[in-house]
Coordinates of C-alpha atoms in Angstrom, one line a residue:
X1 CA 113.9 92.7 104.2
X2 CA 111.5 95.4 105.4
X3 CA 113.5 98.0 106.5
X4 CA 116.5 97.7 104.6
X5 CA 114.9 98.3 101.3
X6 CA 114.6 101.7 102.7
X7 CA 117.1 102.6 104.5
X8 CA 119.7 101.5 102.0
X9 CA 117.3 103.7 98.9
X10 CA 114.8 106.2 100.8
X11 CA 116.1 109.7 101.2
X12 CA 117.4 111.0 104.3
X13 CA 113.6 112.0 105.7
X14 CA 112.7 108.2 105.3
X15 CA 115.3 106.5 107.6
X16 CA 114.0 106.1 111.1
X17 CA 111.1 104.9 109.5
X18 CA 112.5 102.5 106.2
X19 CA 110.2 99.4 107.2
X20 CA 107.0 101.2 106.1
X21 CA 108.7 103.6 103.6
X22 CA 110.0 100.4 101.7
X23 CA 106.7 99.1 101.5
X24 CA 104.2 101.6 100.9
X25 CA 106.9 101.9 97.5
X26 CA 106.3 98.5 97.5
X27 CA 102.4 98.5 97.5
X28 CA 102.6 101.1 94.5
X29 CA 102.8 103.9 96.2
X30 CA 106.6 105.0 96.1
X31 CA 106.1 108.6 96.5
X32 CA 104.8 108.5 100.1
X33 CA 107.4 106.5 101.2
X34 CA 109.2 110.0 100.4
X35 CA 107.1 111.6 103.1
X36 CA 106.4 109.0 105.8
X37 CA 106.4 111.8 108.5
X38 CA 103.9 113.3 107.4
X39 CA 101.0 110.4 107.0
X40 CA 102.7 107.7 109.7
X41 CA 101.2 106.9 112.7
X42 CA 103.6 105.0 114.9
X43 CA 103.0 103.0 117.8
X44 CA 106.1 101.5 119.1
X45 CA 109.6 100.5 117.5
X46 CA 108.0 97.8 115.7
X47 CA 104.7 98.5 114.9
X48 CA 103.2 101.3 113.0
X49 CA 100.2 102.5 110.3
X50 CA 100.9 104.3 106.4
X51 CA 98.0 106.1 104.4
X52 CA 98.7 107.2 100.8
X53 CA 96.1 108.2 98.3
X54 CA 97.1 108.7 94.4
X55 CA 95.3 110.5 91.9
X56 CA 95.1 110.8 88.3
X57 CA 92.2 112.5 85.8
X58 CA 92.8 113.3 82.0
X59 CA 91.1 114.9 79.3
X60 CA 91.0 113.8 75.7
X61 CA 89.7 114.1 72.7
X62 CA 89.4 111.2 69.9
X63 CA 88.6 112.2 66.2
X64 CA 85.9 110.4 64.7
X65 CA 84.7 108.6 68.1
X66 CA 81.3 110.6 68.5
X67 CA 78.0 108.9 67.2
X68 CA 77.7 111.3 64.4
X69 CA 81.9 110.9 63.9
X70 CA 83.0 113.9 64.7
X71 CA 85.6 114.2 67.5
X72 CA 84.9 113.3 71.0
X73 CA 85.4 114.9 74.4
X74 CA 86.3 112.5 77.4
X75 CA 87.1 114.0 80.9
X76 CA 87.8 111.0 82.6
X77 CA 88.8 110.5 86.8
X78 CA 91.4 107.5 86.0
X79 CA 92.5 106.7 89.4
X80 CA 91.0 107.4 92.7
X81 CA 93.6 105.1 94.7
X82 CA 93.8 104.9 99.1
X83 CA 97.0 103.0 99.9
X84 CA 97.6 101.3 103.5
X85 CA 100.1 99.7 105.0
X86 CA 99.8 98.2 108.9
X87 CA 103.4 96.8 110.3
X88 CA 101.9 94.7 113.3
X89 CA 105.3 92.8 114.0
X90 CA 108.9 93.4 112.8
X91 CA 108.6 90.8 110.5
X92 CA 104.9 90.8 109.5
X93 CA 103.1 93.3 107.5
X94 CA 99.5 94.1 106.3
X95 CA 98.6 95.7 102.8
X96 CA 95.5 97.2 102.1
X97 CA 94.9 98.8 99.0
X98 CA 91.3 100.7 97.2
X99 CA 90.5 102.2 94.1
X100 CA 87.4 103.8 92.9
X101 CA 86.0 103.1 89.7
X102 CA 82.9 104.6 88.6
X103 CA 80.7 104.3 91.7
X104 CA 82.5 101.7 92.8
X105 CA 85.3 101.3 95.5
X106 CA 87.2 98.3 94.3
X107 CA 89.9 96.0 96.0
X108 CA 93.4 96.1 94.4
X109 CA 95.6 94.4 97.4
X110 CA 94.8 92.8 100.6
X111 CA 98.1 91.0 101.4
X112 CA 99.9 89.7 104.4
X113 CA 103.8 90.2 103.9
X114 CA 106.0 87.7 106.5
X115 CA 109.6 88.3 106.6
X116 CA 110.8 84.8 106.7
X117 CA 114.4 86.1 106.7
X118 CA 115.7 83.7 103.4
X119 CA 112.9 84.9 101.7
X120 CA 109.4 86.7 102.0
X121 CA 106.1 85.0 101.6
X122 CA 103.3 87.0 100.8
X123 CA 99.1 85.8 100.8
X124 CA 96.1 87.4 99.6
X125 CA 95.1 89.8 96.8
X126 CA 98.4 91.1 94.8
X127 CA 100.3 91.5 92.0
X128 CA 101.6 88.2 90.7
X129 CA 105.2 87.9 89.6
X130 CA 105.2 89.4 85.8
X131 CA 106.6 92.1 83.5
X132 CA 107.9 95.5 84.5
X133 CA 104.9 97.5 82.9
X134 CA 102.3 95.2 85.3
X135 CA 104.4 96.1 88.4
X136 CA 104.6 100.0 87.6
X137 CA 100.4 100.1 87.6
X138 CA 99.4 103.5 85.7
X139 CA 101.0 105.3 88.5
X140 CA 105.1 104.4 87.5
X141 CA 105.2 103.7 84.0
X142 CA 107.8 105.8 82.5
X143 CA 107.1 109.2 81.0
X144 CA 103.8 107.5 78.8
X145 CA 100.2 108.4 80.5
X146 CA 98.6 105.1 79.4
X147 CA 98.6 101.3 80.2
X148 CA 100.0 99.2 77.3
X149 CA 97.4 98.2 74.9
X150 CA 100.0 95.2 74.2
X151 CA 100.0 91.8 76.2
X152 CA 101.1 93.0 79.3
X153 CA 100.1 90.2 82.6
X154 CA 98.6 93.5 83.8
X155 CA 95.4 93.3 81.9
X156 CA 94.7 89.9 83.2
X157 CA 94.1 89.1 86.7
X158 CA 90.8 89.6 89.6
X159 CA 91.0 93.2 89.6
X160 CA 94.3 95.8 87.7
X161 CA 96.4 92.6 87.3
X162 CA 96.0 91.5 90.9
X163 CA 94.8 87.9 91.3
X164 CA 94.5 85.8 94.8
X165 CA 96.8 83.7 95.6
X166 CA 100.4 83.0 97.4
X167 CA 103.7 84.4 96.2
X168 CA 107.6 83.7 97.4
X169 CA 110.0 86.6 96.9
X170 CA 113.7 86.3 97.3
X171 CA 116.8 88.5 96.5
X172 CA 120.7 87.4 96.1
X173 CA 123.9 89.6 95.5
X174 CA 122.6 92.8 97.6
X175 CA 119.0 93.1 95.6
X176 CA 120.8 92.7 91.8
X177 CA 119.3 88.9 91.6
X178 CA 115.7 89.1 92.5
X179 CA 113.1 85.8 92.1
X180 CA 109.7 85.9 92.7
X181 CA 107.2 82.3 92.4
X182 CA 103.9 82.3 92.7
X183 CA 100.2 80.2 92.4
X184 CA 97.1 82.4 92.0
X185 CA 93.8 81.4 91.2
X186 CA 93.7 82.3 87.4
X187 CA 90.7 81.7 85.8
X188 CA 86.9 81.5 87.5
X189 CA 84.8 79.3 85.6
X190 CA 84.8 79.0 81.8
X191 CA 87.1 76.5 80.4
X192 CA 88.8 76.2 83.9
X193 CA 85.8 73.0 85.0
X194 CA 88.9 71.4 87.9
X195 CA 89.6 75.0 89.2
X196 CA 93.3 74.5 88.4
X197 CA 96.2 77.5 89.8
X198 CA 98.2 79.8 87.8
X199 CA 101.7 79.7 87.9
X200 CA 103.6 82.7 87.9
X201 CA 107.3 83.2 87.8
X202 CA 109.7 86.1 87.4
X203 CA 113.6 86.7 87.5
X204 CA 115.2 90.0 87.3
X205 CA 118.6 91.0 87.4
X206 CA 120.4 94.5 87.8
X207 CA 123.9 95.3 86.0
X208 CA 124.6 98.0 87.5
X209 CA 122.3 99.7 90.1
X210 CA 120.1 97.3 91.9
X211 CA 116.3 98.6 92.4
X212 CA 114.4 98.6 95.7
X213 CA 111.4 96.3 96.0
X214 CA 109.1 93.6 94.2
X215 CA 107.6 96.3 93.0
X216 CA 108.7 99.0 90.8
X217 CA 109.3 102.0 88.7
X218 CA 110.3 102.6 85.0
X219 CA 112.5 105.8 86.2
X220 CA 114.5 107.2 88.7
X221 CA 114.7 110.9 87.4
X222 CA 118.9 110.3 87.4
X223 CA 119.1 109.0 90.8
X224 CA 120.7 105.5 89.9
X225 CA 122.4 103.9 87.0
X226 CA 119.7 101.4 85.7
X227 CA 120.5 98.5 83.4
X228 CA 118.0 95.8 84.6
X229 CA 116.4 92.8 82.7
X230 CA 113.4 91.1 83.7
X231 CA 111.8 87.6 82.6
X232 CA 108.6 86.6 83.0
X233 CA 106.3 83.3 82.6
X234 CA 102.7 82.6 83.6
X235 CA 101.1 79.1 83.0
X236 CA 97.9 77.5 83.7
X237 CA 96.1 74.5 82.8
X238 CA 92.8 75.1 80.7
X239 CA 93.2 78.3 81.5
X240 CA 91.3 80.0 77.9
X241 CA 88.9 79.0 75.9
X242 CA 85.7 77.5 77.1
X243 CA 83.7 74.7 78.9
X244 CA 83.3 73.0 75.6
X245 CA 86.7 74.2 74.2
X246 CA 89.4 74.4 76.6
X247 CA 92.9 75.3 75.8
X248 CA 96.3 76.0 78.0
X249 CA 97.5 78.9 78.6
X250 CA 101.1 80.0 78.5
X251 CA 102.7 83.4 78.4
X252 CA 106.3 85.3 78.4
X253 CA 107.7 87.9 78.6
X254 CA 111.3 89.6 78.9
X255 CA 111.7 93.4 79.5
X256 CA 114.5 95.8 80.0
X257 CA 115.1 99.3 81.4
X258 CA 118.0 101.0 80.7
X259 CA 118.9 104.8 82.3
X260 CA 121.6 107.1 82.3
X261 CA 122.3 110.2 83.6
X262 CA 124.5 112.7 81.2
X263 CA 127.2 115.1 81.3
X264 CA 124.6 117.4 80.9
X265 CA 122.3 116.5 84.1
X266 CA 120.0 115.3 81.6
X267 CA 118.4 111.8 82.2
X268 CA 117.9 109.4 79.5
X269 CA 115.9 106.1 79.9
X270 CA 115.3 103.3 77.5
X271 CA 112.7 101.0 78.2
X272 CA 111.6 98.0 75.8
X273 CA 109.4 94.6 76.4
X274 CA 108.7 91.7 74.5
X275 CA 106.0 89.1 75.1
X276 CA 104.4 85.8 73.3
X277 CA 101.1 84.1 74.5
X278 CA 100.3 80.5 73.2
X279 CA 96.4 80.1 73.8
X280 CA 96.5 76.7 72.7
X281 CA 95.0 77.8 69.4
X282 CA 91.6 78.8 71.5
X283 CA 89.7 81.9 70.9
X284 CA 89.1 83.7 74.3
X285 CA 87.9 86.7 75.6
X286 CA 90.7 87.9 77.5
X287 CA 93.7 86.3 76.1
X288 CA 94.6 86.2 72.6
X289 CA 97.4 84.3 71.3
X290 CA 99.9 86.1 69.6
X291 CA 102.6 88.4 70.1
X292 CA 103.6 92.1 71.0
X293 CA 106.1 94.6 72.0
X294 CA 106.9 98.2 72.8
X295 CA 110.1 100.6 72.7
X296 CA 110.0 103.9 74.7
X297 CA 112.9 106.4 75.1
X298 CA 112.5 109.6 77.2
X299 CA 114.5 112.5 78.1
X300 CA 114.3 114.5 81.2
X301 CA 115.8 117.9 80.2
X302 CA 118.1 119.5 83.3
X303 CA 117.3 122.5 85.2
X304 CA 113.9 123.5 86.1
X305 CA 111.5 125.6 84.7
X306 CA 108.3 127.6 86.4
X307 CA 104.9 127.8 85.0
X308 CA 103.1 129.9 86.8
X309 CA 105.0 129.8 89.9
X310 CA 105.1 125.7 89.6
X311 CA 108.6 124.8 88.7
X312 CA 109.4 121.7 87.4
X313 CA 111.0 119.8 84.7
X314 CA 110.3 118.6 81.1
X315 CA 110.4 115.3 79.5
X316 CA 109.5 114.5 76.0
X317 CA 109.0 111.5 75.3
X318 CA 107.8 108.7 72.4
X319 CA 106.5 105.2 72.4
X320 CA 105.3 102.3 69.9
X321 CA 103.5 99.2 70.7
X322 CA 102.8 96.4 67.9
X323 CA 100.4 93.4 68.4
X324 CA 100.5 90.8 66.0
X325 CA 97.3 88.1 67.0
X326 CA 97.2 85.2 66.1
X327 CA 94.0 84.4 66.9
X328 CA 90.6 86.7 66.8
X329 CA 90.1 88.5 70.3
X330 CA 86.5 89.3 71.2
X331 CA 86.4 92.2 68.9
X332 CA 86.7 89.5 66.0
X333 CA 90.1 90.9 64.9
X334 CA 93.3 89.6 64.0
X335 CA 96.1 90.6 62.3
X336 CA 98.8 93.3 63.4
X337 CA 97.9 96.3 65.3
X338 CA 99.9 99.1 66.5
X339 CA 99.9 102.5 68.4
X340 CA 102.7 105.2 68.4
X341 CA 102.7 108.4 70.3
X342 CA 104.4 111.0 71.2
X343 CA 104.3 113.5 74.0
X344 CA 106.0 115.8 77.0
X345 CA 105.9 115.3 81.0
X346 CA 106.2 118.2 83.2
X347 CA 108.0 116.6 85.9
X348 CA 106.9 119.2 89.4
X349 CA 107.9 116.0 92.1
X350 CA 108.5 112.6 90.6
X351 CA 105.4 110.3 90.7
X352 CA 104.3 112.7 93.4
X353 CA 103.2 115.0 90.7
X354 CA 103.6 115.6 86.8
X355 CA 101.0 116.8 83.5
X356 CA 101.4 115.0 80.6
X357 CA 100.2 115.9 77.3
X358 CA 100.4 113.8 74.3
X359 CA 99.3 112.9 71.4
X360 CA 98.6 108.7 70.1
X361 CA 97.4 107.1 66.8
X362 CA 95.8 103.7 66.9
X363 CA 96.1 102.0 64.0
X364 CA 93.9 98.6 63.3
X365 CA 90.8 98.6 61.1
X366 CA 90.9 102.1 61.1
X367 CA 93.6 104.9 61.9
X368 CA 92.0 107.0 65.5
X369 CA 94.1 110.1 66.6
X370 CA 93.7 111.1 70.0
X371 CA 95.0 113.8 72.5
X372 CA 95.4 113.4 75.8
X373 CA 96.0 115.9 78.7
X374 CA 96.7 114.1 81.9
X375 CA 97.9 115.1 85.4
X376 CA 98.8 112.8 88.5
X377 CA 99.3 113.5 92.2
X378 CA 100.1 111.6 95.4
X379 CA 101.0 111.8 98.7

């Protein structure tokens, strides 16, 4: 399955060399797979070495989030991320993927991929099978700049949704069926006292164009005809709560992503998700039971424009996220909570590279505005 992810999506430049292309997109990092020349070192027919690094930084500013209340200033580096991809056999691969955070150099992936030719068995770090928005990561999510605040799997997990474990991947109908199965370690300690696995499951199906990979992104700028659902399920036995008070847990979720290109050359995309969490009726400080959603529509205007010798395109966008929780979280909260925002994407090469600005208001206890000038690059 290596190679012919790529060779049947990659551009022409990415061909004689689809096995890594395809995954490098695959380990979250589809724009180099766009420019494999240039950061490929091969070896022989079958063998070969990827580097990709990723980039993002913002700046905001949050009214009333200063000690004395007045507004805040946050430059922030986001994402320091160094992607790698070793192909040591024609049907074996090795993923190794860093980010920095803070001081730190954290582990995101360390995965080997065998190509078992019915299906694809994949061990070590990784992203479990889950929603759309977990399998984006900060650097694919449509048009919005930040992770959803909602339920996503994504804010569970080791280490930026990734969790150890062992995953099967399978695809039917030239990629439009796609099935993923998976046990992971879950939780560490706490309520978890027989170190019991997480399940993880997802099935995905494409009506129209089918979309490369396990992983994936929530636009394709007008380059395919998207209408793809995705359904996900995560379970694990006293998996929330604590020594003393131990619950199950159980989550779903079902997304969609809908994109069409118009008469126009403008590209539209509709993206929506859905998901419900039973906690067992257990307070915990990562899960809380309840459940949430988001809608997001964006529009890629057509032709380019040039700022300062930079051309590129825009893309306005909006999005709203509701929580309802059932159950207090560690903030001692409950209740419905919501976000909407607003904001435009200059679009100067795909994921490769785009500003957003935009503008979000959290609404829970207390209404906070914030604005939010971001900017993302990869190679």
């Amino acid at each position: 399955h290596f190679a012919q992810e790529a060779a049947e999506y990659g551009n022409d430049n990415s061909i004689t060399d689809a096995g890594v292309a395809a995954e490098m997109a695959n380990a979250g990092a589809q724009g180099a797979a766009l420019n494999v020349k240039i950061n490929l070192i091969e070896i022989d027919d079958d063998k070969y070495f990827q580097i990709g690094v990723g980039v993002r930084g913002s700046v905001s500013v949050e009214e009333n989030a200063a000690p004395n209340k007045s507004a805040a200033f946050n430059p922030a580096p986001e994402n320091i991320r160094l992607y790698t991809v070793s192909q040591v056999h024609k049907n074996v691969q090795v993923e190794y993927n860093t980010e920095l955070s803070g001081q730190s150099i954290n582990l995101l992936d360390v995965v080997v991929k065998l190509d078992l030719g019915v299906f694809d068995l994949w061990v070590g770090r990784q992203l479990p099978p889950s929603d759309r928005a977990n399998m984006d990561g900060p650097f694919y999510l449509n048009a919005a700049w930040s992770y959803p605040m909602i339920q996503s799997f994504g804010n569970q997990g080791q280490f930026a949704g990734r969790d150890d474990g062992m995953a099967f991947h399978g695809e039917a109908n030239g990629g439009k069926f796609k099935w993923a199965y998976g046990v992971f370690e879950g939780l560490k300690g706490g309520a978890d006292l027989e170190d019991n696995v997480r399940h993880a499951a997802s099935l995905t199906y494409a009506f129209d164009d089918a979309e490369p990979g396990f992983y994936s992104g929530s636009t394709y700028f007008g380059s395919k005809k998207i209408t793809t659902v995705n359904l996900a399920m995560h379970h694990e036995n006293d998996g929330v709560g604590t020594a003393a008070d131990q619950g199950d847990f159980t989550g779903y979720s079902a997304d969609v992503l809908i994109e069409r290109t118009l008469g126009n050359g403008a590209v539209v995309d509709l993206e929506g998700a859905y998901y419900d969490w039973d906690a067992d009726n257990k307070f915990d400080d990562i899960i809380t039971q309840g459940n949430s959603f988001f809608v997001l529509a964006s529009y890629l205007i057509p032709g380019k424009s040039s700022i300062g010798g930079i051309e590129g395109q825009f893309q306005p966008y909006a999005r709203y996220q509701g929580y309802n929780r059932d159950m207090k979280n560690d903030t001692g909260r409950t209740g419905y909570t919501s976000n909407t925002e607003a904001g435009v994407n200059y679009v100067i090469d795909g994921f490769n590279a785009k500003v957003t600005a935009l503008w979000s208001q959290a609404d829970d206890v207390t209404s906070i505005d914030s604005y939010i000038l971001g900017m993302q690059f990869q190679l």
